[in-house]
Coordinates of C-alpha atoms in Angstrom, one line a residue:
M146 CA 66.9 66.7 162.8
P147 CA 70.4 68.0 161.7
K148 CA 72.4 69.5 164.5
P149 CA 72.8 73.3 164.3
Q150 CA 76.4 74.2 163.2
Q151 CA 78.5 75.7 165.9
P152 CA 79.7 79.2 165.2
L153 CA 83.4 79.4 164.4
R154 CA 85.6 80.5 167.2
P155 CA 87.4 83.7 166.4
L156 CA 91.2 83.2 166.2
S157 CA 93.3 84.6 168.9
P158 CA 96.1 87.1 168.0
R159 CA 98.7 84.4 168.3
E160 CA 96.8 82.1 166.0
Q161 CA 96.3 84.9 163.5
A162 CA 100.0 85.6 163.6
V163 CA 100.8 81.9 163.0
R164 CA 98.3 81.7 160.1
G165 CA 99.8 84.8 158.5
A166 CA 103.3 83.5 158.8
L167 CA 102.3 80.2 157.2
L168 CA 100.6 82.0 154.4
V169 CA 103.7 84.1 153.7
L170 CA 106.0 81.0 153.9
S171 CA 103.7 79.2 151.4
A172 CA 103.7 82.2 149.1
L173 CA 107.5 82.4 149.2
L174 CA 107.9 78.7 148.4
L175 CA 105.5 79.1 145.5
T176 CA 107.3 82.2 144.3
L177 CA 110.7 80.5 144.6
A178 CA 109.5 77.6 142.4
L179 CA 108.1 80.2 139.9
N180 CA 111.3 82.2 140.0
V181 CA 113.6 79.2 139.3
T182 CA 111.4 77.7 136.6
V183 CA 109.2 80.1 134.6
V184 CA 110.7 83.5 135.4
G185 CA 114.2 82.0 135.4
H186 CA 113.8 80.5 131.9
V187 CA 112.4 83.8 130.6
R188 CA 115.3 85.7 132.1
H189 CA 117.7 83.3 130.6
L190 CA 116.3 83.7 127.1
V191 CA 116.4 87.5 127.3
A192 CA 119.9 87.5 128.7
Q193 CA 121.1 85.1 125.9
Q194 CA 119.6 87.4 123.2
Q195 CA 121.4 90.4 124.6
L196 CA 124.6 88.6 125.1
S197 CA 124.5 87.2 121.6
D198 CA 124.1 90.7 120.1
T199 CA 126.9 92.0 122.3
F200 CA 129.4 89.2 121.4
R201 CA 128.7 89.2 117.7
S202 CA 129.2 93.0 117.6
Q203 CA 132.5 92.7 119.5
A204 CA 133.6 89.8 117.2
A205 CA 132.8 91.9 114.1
E206 CA 134.9 94.8 115.5
G207 CA 137.7 92.5 116.5
I208 CA 137.5 93.3 120.2
A209 CA 136.0 90.1 121.6
P210 CA 137.8 89.0 124.8
V211 CA 140.8 86.6 124.3
S212 CA 142.1 86.8 127.9
E213 CA 140.8 87.7 131.3
G214 CA 140.9 91.4 130.3
D215 CA 139.2 93.3 127.6
F216 CA 141.0 95.1 124.7
N217 CA 142.0 97.8 127.1
D218 CA 143.4 95.2 129.6
V219 CA 140.6 96.0 132.1
L220 CA 139.6 92.9 134.1
L221 CA 136.4 91.4 132.6
P222 CA 133.4 91.6 135.0
D223 CA 131.3 88.5 135.6
G224 CA 128.6 88.0 133.1
V225 CA 130.2 89.4 129.9
P226 CA 130.1 87.2 126.8
V227 CA 133.3 85.4 125.9
G228 CA 132.2 82.8 123.4
I229 CA 129.3 80.7 121.8
I230 CA 129.0 76.9 122.2
D231 CA 127.1 74.9 119.6
I232 CA 126.4 71.2 120.4
P233 CA 124.4 69.9 117.3
K234 CA 123.6 66.5 118.9
L235 CA 121.8 68.2 121.8
G236 CA 120.5 71.3 120.0
V237 CA 122.5 73.5 122.3
H238 CA 123.3 77.0 121.1
E239 CA 124.4 79.1 124.1
V240 CA 126.5 82.2 124.7
I241 CA 129.3 81.6 127.3
V242 CA 129.8 84.2 129.9
E243 CA 132.8 85.0 132.1
G244 CA 132.5 83.8 135.7
T245 CA 130.8 80.8 137.2
D246 CA 129.1 82.1 140.4
S247 CA 125.3 81.5 140.8
E248 CA 124.3 84.8 139.2
A249 CA 126.6 84.3 136.2
T250 CA 125.3 80.8 135.4
Q251 CA 121.7 82.2 135.4
M252 CA 122.5 84.0 132.2
G253 CA 124.3 81.1 130.5
P254 CA 127.2 78.6 130.7
G255 CA 130.1 80.2 132.6
H256 CA 133.8 80.1 131.9
R257 CA 135.9 79.5 135.0
R258 CA 138.2 82.4 135.4
D259 CA 141.4 80.4 136.3
T260 CA 141.3 78.4 133.1
S261 CA 142.2 79.2 129.5
L262 CA 139.5 80.2 127.0
P263 CA 138.3 77.4 124.8
G264 CA 140.6 76.8 121.9
Q265 CA 143.7 78.1 123.7
A266 CA 146.5 76.0 124.9
G267 CA 145.7 74.4 128.2
V268 CA 142.5 73.3 129.9
S269 CA 139.3 75.3 129.8
V270 CA 136.4 74.6 132.2
I271 CA 132.8 75.6 131.2
M272 CA 130.1 75.2 133.8
G273 CA 126.4 75.2 133.0
R274 CA 123.1 74.6 134.9
A275 CA 121.4 71.3 134.6
A276 CA 117.7 72.3 135.1
G277 CA 117.2 75.9 136.2
Y278 CA 117.5 79.0 134.0
G279 CA 117.2 77.2 130.7
G280 CA 119.2 74.1 131.8
P281 CA 121.7 74.5 129.0
F282 CA 123.8 71.5 130.1
G283 CA 120.9 69.3 131.2
R284 CA 121.7 66.7 128.5
I285 CA 125.4 66.8 128.2
Q286 CA 125.6 63.3 129.8
E287 CA 124.2 62.0 126.5
L288 CA 127.4 62.9 124.7
A289 CA 129.5 60.0 123.7
P290 CA 133.2 59.6 122.7
G291 CA 133.5 60.8 119.1
D292 CA 130.7 63.4 119.2
E293 CA 131.8 66.9 118.1
F294 CA 130.8 70.4 119.0
T295 CA 132.2 73.9 118.3
I296 CA 133.0 76.9 120.5
T297 CA 133.4 80.3 118.9
T298 CA 135.6 82.9 120.7
G299 CA 137.4 86.1 119.7
Q300 CA 140.1 83.8 118.1
G301 CA 137.7 82.0 115.8
E302 CA 135.7 78.8 115.7
H303 CA 137.2 75.8 117.5
T304 CA 136.2 72.2 117.0
F305 CA 136.2 69.7 119.9
E306 CA 135.8 65.9 120.0
V307 CA 134.3 64.3 123.1
I308 CA 136.7 61.7 124.7
G309 CA 134.7 60.7 127.7
L310 CA 132.2 61.3 130.5
R311 CA 133.2 61.0 134.1
Y312 CA 131.7 61.4 137.6
A313 CA 133.2 61.9 141.0
G314 CA 135.9 59.2 141.6
D315 CA 136.4 58.4 138.0
P316 CA 140.0 58.8 136.7
S317 CA 140.9 62.0 134.8
P318 CA 142.1 62.0 131.2
P319 CA 145.9 61.9 130.6
R320 CA 147.8 65.1 131.3
L321 CA 147.9 67.5 128.4
R322 CA 151.1 67.8 126.4
A323 CA 152.6 71.2 125.4
G324 CA 150.5 73.0 122.8
E325 CA 147.4 70.8 123.3
S326 CA 143.9 72.1 124.3
R327 CA 141.0 70.5 126.1
V328 CA 137.6 71.7 127.4
I329 CA 135.7 70.3 130.3
L330 CA 131.9 70.8 130.3
T331 CA 130.6 70.6 133.9
T332 CA 127.1 70.3 135.3
A333 CA 125.1 68.8 138.1
R334 CA 123.8 65.2 138.0
G335 CA 120.8 63.7 139.7
V336 CA 117.1 64.7 140.1
P337 CA 116.4 68.1 138.5
Y338 CA 116.6 70.9 141.0
A339 CA 117.9 68.4 143.6
P340 CA 121.5 67.6 142.4
S341 CA 123.4 64.8 144.0
G342 CA 126.8 65.2 142.3
I343 CA 128.8 66.5 139.3
A344 CA 129.1 65.3 135.8
R345 CA 132.0 66.2 133.5
V346 CA 132.4 65.8 129.8
D347 CA 136.0 65.9 128.5
A348 CA 136.7 67.0 124.9
E349 CA 139.9 67.5 123.0
L350 CA 140.5 70.3 120.5
T351 CA 140.8 68.9 116.9
S352 CA 141.3 72.3 115.2
E353 CA 144.3 74.6 115.5
T354 CA 145.4 75.6 119.0
Q355 CA 145.5 79.3 119.8
P356 CA 147.9 81.0 122.2
A357 CA 146.6 81.4 125.7
G358 CA 145.7 84.8 127.0
V359 CA 146.9 86.3 130.3
R360 CA 145.1 85.1 133.4
Q361 CA 145.1 87.1 136.6
T362 CA 143.1 84.5 138.5
R363 CA 144.6 81.3 139.7
F364 CA 142.9 78.3 141.3
A365 CA 144.2 79.3 144.7
T366 CA 142.7 82.7 144.4
L367 CA 139.4 81.6 142.7
P368 CA 136.5 82.7 145.0
G369 CA 134.6 79.8 146.5
A370 CA 131.4 81.0 144.9
H371 CA 132.9 80.2 141.4
Q372 CA 133.6 76.6 142.2
E373 CA 131.4 73.6 141.4
M374 CA 128.1 73.3 143.3
R375 CA 128.6 76.4 145.4
G376 CA 126.3 79.2 146.2
D377 CA 127.2 82.9 146.6
T378 CA 127.0 84.3 150.1
S379 CA 128.8 87.5 149.4
M380 CA 125.4 89.3 148.8
A381 CA 123.6 87.7 151.7
W382 CA 123.0 91.3 153.1
A383 CA 120.7 91.9 150.1
L384 CA 118.5 89.1 151.3
V385 CA 118.1 90.9 154.6
F386 CA 116.9 94.1 152.9
A387 CA 114.6 92.1 150.6
L388 CA 113.0 90.4 153.7
Q389 CA 112.6 93.7 155.4
F390 CA 110.8 95.1 152.3
L391 CA 108.5 92.0 152.2
V392 CA 107.6 92.4 155.9
L393 CA 106.8 96.1 155.4
V394 CA 104.6 95.3 152.4
E395 CA 102.7 92.6 154.5
V396 CA 102.2 94.9 157.5
A397 CA 100.9 97.7 155.2
A398 CA 98.6 95.2 153.5
V399 CA 97.1 94.1 156.8
W400 CA 96.5 97.7 157.8
A401 CA 95.0 98.5 154.5
Y402 CA 92.7 95.5 154.6
R403 CA 91.3 96.6 158.0
N404 CA 91.0 100.3 157.2
V405 CA 90.5 100.7 153.5
G406 CA 88.8 97.5 152.3
S407 CA 89.7 94.2 150.6
R408 CA 89.2 95.3 147.0
R409 CA 91.5 98.3 147.1
T410 CA 94.0 96.3 149.2
W411 CA 94.2 93.6 146.5
I412 CA 94.6 96.1 143.7
V413 CA 97.5 97.9 145.4
F414 CA 99.3 95.2 147.4
A415 CA 99.0 92.1 145.1
P416 CA 101.6 93.5 142.7
L417 CA 103.8 94.8 145.5
T418 CA 103.7 91.4 147.3
L419 CA 104.7 89.6 144.0
L420 CA 107.5 92.0 143.5
A421 CA 108.8 91.6 147.0
G422 CA 108.5 87.8 146.7
L423 CA 110.5 87.7 143.5
W424 CA 113.1 89.9 145.1
V425 CA 113.4 87.7 148.1
T426 CA 113.5 84.4 146.1
G427 CA 115.9 85.9 143.6
E428 CA 118.4 86.5 146.5
I429 CA 117.7 83.0 147.8
V430 CA 118.6 81.5 144.4
R431 CA 122.0 83.2 144.6
L432 CA 122.6 81.1 147.7
L433 CA 121.8 77.8 145.9
P434 CA 124.3 75.7 143.9
N435 CA 125.5 77.3 140.7
L436 CA 124.9 74.2 138.7
M437 CA 121.4 73.4 139.8

């Protein structure tokens, strides 16, 4: 005869709290993966379309940025479009934004503020993500010496020829001579979403060099969040508010489940929980490396 099943022991308040915490943590991890991949790629595509429309409109009016300030000499905020990069070999067509912190590189490749714009005399650094948010620079390590690509700015279209790929510890190209221009494409290397280093592609300008615009930012004054493989902690306070909102939603959901019923609770609090999770994980992503 089969033995009768023992009735399940009700969970103690402590066990219920632990179970709830584990459920919330699991949901946050799942939402983080969703945010970085699916939601992040959609956000990137939408941002690129909006940035493209803005830049093309500015270029047609002759007011596209050619320095760190706009046509009124007002310092450009992070995330405004400053150029378009086309790499035919990789099928890359991306709007370049000003700034290289974690939030800016979610929208597209970022131009490091302390360097010249592409096509201008001097060195220009363009940083792009390898996997998340469209992963625009995920394949730049396939570029070989002699490959060409173009970058369009407010000063026209500029053609560059790749001269080499380098990793940490590799020698840098020779120092530029007066009037020469070079661009460095920078991204993360290693397993997608788990970078282990930095990859740089050096390319020299083969078209006419343009005069460099005024730069207010220098390397010494460049915020740490805009450097390679750095996260942005300046908005960490926003994560605290996001976590508080998530806790309030969960507490309200537990109360509603016990007093209103499961069906109504799911209808009301499922969207709120998803919204809170996306807010929390969005703030967490800002703390992660800007090239991931």
